CSV table of C-alpha atoms in Angstrom, one decimal:
chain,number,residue,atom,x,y,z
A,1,UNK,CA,0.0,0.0,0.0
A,2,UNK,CA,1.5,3.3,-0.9
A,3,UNK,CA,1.3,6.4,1.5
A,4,UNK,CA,0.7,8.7,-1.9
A,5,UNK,CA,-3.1,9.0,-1.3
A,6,UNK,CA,-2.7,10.4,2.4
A,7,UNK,CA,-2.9,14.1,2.7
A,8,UNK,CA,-1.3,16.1,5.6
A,9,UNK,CA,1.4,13.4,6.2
A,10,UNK,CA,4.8,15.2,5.8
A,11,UNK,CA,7.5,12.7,5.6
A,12,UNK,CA,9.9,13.3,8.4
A,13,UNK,CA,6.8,14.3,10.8
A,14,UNK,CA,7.5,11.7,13.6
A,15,UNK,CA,4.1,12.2,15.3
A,16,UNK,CA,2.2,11.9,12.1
A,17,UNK,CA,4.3,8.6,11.2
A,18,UNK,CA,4.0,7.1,14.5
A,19,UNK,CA,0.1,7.8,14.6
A,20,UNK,CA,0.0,6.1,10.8
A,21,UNK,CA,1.9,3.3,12.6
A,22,UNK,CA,-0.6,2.7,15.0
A,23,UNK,CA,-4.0,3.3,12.9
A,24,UNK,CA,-2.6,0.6,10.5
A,25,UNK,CA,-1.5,-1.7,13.5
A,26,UNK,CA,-4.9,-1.7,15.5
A,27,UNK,CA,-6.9,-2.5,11.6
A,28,UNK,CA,-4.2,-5.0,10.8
A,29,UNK,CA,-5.0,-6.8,14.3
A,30,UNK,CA,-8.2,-6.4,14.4
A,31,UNK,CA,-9.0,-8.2,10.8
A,32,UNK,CA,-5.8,-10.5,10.6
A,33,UNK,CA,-5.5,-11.8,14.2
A,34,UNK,CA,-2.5,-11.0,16.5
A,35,UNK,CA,-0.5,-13.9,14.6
A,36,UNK,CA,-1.2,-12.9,11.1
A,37,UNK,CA,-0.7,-9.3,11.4
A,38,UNK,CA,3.1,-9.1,11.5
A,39,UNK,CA,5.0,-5.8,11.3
A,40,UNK,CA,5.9,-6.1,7.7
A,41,UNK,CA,2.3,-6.3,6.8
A,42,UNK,CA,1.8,-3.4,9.8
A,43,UNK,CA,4.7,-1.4,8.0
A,44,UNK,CA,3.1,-2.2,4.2
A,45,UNK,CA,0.2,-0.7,5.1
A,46,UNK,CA,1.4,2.8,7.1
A,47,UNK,CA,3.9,3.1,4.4
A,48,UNK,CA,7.0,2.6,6.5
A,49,UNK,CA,9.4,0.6,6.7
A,50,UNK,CA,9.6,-2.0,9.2
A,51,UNK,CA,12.8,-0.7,10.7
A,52,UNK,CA,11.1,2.2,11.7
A,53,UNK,CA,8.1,0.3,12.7
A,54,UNK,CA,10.6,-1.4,15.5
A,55,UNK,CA,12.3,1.9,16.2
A,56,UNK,CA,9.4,3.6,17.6
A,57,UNK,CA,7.7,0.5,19.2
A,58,UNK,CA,10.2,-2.1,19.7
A,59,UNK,CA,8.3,-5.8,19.7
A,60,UNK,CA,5.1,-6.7,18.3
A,61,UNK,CA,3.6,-7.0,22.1
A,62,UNK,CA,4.8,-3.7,22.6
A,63,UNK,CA,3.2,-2.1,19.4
A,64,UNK,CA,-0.1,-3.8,20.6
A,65,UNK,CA,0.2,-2.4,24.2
A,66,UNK,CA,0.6,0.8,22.4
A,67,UNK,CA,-2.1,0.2,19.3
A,68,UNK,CA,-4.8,-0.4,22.1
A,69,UNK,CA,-3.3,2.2,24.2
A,70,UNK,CA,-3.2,-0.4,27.2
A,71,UNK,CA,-2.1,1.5,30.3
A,72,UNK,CA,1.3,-1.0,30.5
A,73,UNK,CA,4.0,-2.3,28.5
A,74,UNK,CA,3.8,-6.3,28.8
A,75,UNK,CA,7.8,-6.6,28.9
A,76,UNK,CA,7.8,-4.1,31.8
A,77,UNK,CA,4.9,-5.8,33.2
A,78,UNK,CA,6.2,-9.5,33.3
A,79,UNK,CA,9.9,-7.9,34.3
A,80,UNK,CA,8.0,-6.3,37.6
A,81,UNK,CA,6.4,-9.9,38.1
A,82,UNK,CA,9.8,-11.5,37.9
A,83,UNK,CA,11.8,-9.4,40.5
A,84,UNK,CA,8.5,-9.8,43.0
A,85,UNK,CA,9.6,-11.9,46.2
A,86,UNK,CA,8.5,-15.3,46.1
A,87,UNK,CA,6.2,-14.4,49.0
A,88,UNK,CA,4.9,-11.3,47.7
A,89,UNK,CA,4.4,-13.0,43.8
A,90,UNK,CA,0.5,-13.6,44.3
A,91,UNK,CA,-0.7,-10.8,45.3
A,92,UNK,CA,1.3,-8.3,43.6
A,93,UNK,CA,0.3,-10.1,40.2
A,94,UNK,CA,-3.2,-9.7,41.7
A,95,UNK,CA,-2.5,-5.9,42.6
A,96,UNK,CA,-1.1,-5.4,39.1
A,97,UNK,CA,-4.2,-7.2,37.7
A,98,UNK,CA,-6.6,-5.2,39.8
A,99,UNK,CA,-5.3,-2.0,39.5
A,100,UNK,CA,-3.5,-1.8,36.0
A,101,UNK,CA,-4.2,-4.7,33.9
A,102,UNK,CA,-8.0,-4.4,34.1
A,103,UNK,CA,-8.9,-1.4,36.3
A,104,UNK,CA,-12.1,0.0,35.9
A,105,UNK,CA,-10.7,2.7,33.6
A,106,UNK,CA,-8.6,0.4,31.8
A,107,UNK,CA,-9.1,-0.3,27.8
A,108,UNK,CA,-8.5,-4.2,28.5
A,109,UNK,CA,-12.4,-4.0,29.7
A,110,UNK,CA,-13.0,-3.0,26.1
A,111,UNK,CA,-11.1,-5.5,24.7
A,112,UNK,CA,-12.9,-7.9,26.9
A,113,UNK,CA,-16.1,-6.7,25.5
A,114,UNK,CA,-15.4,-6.9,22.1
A,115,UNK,CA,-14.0,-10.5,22.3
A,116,UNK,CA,-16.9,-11.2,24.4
A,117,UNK,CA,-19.4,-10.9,21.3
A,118,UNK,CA,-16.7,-10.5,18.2
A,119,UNK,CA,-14.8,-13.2,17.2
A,120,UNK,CA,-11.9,-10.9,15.3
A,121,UNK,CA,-11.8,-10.1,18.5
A,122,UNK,CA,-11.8,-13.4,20.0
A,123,UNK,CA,-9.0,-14.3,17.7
A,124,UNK,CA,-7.1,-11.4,18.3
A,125,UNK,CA,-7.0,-11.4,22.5
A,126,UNK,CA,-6.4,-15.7,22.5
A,127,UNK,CA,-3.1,-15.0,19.7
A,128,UNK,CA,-2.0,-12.2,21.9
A,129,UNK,CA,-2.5,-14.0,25.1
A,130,UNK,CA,-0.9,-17.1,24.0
A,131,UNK,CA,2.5,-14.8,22.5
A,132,UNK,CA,2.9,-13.3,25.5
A,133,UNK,CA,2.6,-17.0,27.7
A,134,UNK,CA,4.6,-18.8,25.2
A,135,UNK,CA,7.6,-15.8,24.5
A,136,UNK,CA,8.1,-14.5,28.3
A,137,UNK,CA,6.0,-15.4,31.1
A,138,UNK,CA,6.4,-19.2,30.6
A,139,UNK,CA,10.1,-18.2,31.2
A,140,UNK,CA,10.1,-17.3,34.9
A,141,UNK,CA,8.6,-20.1,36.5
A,142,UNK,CA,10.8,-23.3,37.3
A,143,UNK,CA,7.9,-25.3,37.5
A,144,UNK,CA,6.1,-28.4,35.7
A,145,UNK,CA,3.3,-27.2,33.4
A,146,UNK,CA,4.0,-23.4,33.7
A,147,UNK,CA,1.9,-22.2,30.9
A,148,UNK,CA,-0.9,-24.4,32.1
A,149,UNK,CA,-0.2,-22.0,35.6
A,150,UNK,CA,0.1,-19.3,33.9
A,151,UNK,CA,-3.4,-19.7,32.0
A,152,UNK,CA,-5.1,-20.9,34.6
A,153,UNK,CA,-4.0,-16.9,36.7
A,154,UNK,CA,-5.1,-15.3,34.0
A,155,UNK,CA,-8.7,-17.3,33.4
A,156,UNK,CA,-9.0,-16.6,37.1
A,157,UNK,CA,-8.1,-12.6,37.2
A,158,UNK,CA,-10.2,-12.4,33.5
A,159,UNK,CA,-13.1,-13.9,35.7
A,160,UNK,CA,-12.7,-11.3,38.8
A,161,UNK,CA,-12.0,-8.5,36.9
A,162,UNK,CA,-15.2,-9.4,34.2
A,163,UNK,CA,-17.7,-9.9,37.6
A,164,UNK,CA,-16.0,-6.5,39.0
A,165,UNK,CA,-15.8,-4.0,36.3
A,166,UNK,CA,-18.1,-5.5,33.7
A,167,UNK,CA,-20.8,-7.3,35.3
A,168,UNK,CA,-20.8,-5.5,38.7
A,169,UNK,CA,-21.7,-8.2,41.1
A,170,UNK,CA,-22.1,-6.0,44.2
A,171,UNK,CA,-20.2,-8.1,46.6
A,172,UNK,CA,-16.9,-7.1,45.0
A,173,UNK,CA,-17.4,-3.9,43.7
A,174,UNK,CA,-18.4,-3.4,47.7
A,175,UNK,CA,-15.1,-5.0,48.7
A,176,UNK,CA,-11.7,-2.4,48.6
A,177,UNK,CA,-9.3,-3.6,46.2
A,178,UNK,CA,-7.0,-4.5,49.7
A,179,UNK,CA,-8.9,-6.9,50.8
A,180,UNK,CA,-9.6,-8.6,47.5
A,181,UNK,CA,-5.8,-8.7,46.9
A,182,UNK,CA,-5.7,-10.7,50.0
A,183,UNK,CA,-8.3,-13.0,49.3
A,184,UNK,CA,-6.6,-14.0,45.7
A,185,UNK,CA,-3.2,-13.9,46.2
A,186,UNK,CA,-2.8,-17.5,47.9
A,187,UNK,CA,-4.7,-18.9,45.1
A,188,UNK,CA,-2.2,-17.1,42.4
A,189,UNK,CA,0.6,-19.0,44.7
A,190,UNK,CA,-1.0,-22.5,44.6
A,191,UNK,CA,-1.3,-22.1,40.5
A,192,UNK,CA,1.9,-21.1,40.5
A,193,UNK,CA,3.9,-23.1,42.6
A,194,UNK,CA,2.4,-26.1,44.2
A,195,UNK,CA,3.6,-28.9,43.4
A,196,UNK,CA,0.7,-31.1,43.0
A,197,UNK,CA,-0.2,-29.6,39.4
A,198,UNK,CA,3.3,-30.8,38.3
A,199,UNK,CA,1.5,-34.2,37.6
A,200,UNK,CA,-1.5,-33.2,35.2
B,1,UNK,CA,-52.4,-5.5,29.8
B,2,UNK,CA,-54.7,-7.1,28.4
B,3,UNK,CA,-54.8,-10.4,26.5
B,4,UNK,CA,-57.8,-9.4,24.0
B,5,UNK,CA,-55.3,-8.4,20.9
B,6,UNK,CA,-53.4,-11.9,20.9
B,7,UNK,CA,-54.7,-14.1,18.2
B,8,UNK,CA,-53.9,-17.8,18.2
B,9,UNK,CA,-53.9,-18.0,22.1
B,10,UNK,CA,-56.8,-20.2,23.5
B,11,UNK,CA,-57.9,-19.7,27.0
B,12,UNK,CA,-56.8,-23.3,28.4
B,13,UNK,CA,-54.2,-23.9,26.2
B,14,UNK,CA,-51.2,-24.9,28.6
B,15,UNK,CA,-48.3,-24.7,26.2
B,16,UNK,CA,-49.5,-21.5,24.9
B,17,UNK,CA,-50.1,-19.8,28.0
B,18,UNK,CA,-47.0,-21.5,29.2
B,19,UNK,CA,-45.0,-20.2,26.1
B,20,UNK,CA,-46.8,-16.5,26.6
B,21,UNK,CA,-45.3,-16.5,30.4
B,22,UNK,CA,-41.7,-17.5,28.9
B,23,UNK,CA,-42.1,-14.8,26.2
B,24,UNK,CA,-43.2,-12.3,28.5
B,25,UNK,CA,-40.6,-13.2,31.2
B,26,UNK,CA,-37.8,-13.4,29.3
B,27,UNK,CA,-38.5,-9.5,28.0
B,28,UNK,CA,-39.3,-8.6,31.0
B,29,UNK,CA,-36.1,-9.5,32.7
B,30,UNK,CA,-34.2,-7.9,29.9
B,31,UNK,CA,-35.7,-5.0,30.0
B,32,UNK,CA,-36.2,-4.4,33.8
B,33,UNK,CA,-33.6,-6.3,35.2
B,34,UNK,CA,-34.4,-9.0,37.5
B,35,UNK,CA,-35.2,-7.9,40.6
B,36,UNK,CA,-37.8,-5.0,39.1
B,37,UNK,CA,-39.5,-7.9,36.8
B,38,UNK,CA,-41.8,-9.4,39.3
B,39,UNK,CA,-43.8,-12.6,38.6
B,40,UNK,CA,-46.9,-10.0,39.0
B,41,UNK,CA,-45.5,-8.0,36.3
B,42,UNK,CA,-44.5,-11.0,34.1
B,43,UNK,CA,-48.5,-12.4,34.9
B,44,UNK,CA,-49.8,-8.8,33.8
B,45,UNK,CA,-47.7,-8.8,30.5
B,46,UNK,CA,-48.6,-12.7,29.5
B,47,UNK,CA,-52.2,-11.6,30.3
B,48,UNK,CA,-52.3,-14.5,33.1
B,49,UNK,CA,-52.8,-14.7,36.7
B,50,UNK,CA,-49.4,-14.7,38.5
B,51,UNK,CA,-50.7,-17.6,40.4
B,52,UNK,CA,-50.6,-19.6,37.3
B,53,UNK,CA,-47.4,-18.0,36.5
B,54,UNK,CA,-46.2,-19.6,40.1
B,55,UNK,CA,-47.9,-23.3,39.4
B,56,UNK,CA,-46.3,-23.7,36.2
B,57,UNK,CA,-42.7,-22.3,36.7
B,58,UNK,CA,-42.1,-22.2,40.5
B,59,UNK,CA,-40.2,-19.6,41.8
B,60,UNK,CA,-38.6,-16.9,39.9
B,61,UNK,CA,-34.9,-18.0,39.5
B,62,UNK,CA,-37.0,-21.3,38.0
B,63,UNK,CA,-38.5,-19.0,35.4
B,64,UNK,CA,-35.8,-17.1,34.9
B,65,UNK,CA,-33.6,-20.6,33.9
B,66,UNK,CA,-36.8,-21.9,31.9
B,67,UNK,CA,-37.3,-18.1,30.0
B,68,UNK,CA,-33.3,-18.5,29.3
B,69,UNK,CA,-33.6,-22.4,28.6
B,70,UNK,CA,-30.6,-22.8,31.3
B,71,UNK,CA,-30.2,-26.2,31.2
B,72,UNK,CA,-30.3,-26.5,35.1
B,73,UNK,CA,-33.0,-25.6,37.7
B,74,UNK,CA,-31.0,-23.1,40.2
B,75,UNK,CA,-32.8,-25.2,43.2
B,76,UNK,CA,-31.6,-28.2,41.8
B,77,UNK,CA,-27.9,-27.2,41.0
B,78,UNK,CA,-27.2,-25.8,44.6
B,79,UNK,CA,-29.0,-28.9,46.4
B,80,UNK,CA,-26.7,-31.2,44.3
B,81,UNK,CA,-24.2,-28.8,45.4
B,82,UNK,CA,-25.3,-29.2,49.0
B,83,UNK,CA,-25.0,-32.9,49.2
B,84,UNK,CA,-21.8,-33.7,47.8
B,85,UNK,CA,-19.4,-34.9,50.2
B,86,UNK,CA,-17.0,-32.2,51.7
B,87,UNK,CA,-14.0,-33.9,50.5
B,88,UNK,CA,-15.6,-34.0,46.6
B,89,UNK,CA,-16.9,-30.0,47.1
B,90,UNK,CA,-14.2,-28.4,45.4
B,91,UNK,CA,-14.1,-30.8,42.4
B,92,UNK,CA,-17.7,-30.7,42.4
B,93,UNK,CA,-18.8,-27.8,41.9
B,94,UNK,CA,-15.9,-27.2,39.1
B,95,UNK,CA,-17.9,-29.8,37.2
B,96,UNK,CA,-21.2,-28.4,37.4
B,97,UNK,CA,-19.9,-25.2,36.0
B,98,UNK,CA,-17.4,-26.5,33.7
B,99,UNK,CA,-19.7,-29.0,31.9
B,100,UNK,CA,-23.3,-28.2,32.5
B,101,UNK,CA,-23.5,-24.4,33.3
B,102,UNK,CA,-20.9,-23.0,31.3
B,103,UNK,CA,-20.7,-25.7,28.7
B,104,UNK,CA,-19.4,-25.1,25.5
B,105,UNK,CA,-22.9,-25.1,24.1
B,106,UNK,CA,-25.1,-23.4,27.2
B,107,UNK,CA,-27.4,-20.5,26.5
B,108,UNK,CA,-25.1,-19.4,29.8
B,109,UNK,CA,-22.5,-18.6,27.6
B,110,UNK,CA,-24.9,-16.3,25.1
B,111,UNK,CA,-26.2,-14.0,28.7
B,112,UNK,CA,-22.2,-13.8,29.4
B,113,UNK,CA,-21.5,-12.2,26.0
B,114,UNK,CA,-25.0,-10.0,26.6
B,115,UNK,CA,-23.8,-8.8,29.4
B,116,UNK,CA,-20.2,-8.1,28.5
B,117,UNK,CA,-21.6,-5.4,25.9
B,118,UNK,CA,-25.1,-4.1,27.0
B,119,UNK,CA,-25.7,-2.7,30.6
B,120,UNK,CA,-29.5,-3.9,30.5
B,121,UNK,CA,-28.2,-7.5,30.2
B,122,UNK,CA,-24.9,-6.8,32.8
B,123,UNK,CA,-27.9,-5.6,35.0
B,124,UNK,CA,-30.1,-8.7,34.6
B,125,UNK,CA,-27.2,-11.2,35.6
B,126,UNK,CA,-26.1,-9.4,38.9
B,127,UNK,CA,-29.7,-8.9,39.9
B,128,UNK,CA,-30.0,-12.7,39.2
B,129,UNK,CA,-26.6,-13.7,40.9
B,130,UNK,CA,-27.1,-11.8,43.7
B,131,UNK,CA,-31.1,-13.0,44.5
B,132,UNK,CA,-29.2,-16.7,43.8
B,133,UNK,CA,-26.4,-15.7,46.6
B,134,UNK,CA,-28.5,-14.4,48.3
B,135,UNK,CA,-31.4,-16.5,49.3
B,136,UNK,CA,-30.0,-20.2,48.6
B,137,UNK,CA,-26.6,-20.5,48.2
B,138,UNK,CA,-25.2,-18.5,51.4
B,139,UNK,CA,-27.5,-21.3,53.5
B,140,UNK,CA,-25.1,-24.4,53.1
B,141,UNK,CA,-21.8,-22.4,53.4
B,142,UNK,CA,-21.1,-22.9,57.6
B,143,UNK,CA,-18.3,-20.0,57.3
B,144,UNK,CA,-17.8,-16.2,57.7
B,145,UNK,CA,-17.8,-14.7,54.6
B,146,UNK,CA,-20.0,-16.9,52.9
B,147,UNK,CA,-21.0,-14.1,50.2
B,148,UNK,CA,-17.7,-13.4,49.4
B,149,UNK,CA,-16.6,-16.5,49.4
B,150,UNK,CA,-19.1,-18.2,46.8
B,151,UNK,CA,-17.9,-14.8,45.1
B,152,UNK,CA,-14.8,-15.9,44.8
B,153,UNK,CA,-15.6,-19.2,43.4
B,154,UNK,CA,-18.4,-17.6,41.1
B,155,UNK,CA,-15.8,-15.0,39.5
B,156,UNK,CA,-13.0,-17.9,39.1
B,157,UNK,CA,-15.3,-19.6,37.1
B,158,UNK,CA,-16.6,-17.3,34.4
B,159,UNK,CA,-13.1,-16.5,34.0
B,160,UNK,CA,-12.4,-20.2,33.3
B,161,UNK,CA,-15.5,-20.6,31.0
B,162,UNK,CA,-14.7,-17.0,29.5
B,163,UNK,CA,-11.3,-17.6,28.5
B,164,UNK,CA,-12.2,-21.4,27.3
B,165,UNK,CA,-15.4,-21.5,25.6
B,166,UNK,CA,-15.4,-17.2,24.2
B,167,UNK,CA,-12.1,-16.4,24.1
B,168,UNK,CA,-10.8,-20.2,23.2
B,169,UNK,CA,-7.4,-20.0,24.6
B,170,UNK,CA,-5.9,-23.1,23.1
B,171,UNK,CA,-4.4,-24.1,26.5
B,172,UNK,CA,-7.3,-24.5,28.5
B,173,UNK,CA,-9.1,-25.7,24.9
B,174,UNK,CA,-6.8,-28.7,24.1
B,175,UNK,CA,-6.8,-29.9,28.5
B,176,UNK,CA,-9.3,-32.0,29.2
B,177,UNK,CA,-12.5,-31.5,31.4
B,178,UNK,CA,-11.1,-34.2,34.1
B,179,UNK,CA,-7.5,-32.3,34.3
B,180,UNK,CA,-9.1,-29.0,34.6
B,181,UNK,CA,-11.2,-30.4,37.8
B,182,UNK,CA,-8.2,-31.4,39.2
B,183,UNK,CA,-6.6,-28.1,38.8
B,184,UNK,CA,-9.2,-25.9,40.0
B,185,UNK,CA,-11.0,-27.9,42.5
B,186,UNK,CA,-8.6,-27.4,45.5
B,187,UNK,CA,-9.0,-23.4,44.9
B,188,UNK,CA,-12.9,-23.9,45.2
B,189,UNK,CA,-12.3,-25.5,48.4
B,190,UNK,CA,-10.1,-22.9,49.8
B,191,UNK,CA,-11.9,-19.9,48.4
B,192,UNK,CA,-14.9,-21.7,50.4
B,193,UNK,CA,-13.6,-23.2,53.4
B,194,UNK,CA,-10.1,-21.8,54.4
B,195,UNK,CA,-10.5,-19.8,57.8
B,196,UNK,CA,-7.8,-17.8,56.7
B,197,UNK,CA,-10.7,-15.9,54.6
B,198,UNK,CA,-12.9,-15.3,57.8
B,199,UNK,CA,-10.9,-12.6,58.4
B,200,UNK,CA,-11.6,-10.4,56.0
């Protein structure tokens, strides 16, 4: 695709090229899938070149983070995860969960949403999802099954953060986001490290 | 309202009357929400008196599954619920939800995407939950907390059924239904019998 037909887009404009970057990334998602829509075929249709795709945004995850303007960077996210103490590791992925991932104000709710009833959508967030457990976070667990874990913390915090924010169960939009951390953070640990799901 | 405009509806007919009271529940729950769409108001809509409303469908979380086709009876679910063995809860319950509500071909899964998307619908399922919570289920939980605690089950497993059967996250898609149990049964039984969450 050639970049001929825009008007207003001034080579050398880095704002302009960067928002081209990202109009074409959130279509290219949206109608390939995560898998499909690489940054060549991203860069093919802003009229870039794919160097400069990876300049401004760095990874493919990242350039989604920023395409959906998601309030975090998933490297920086899973880095923070990694250096939690051992101790801590439940309920700070909870924390993170609750109050970044998929905070009320968040724009994961919307991507909820639309894979909720949309299956583009659909497509998009279970390619995305399983990039980021099979690339990173499958990395920082020394345990049996870890992607498996991981999946199984993320169906979980999907599930409290779709009964919080979307659904609004009373009972936990009642409850402070404290005492919820509590209550979740043990479970996070079992999934994570007990032993006894080594053997599934 | 008055019944006098419906053509094809013979006084004495049971499966048309029966089929008006589905009709008009199932419209007036979405467009009321539950607790506001009373079995007097359903009656008054189907042109019927709410005493036959009561002798054909029961209560109204009964009517409520039949207007949705659920394929359980709420009652039903939570008294099989209520006699499984203590040591079998967990697993139990994780079961029920994972191969009878939220099975990959339950109406469950079309109110979920309703209510991921239109607040009228979002409205309808915590009004339903809630009644559920709160007049059947909190009976046969001997614990503090027993609200938050069935919760905390409740929100693990629409995340579970979300990210499996709408989202399709191959992980949880290719494990089988036995495996899964294992996995997430111990959490049930934690989330509702750990002291460590009478605290609170």
């Amino acid at each position: 695709m050639s970049s001929s037909g825009r008007t207003g887009r001034r080579p050398g404009n880095p704002e302009v090229t960067k928002q081209a970057i990202l109009d074409a990334a959130r279509t290219a998602f949206g109608e390939l899938g995560y898998e499909r829509a690489t940054i060549r075929v991203i860069a093919r249709r802003a009229g870039v070149d794919p160097a400069l795709v990876h300049h401004y945004f760095g990874t493919k995850q990242t350039l989604f983070a920023s395409a959906h303007e998601l309030p975090f960077n998933p490297a920086e996210l899973i880095a923070r995860i990694a250096t939690a103490k051992p101790e801590n590791l439940g309920k700070e992925i909870a924390r993170l969960y609750l109050t970044v991932v998929g905070a009320p104000d968040s724009p994961v709710l919307s991507l909820i949403r639309a894979a909720a009833t949309n299956e583009a959508a659909a497509r998009m967030m279970r390619e995305f999802i399983e990039d980021l457990l099979l690339r990173s976070a499958a990395n920082w667990i020394d345990a049996a099954n870890a992607r498996l874990r991981l999946t199984l913390v993320g169906s979980h915090m999907i599930g409290v953060v779709f009964a919080r924010s979307i659904v609004g169960i009373p009972t936990l939009v009642a409850l402070d986001v404290g005492t919820l951390i509590e209550a979740i953070g043990p479970t996070i640990d079992r999934y994570l490290m007990d032993p006894a799901l080594d053997n599934l």
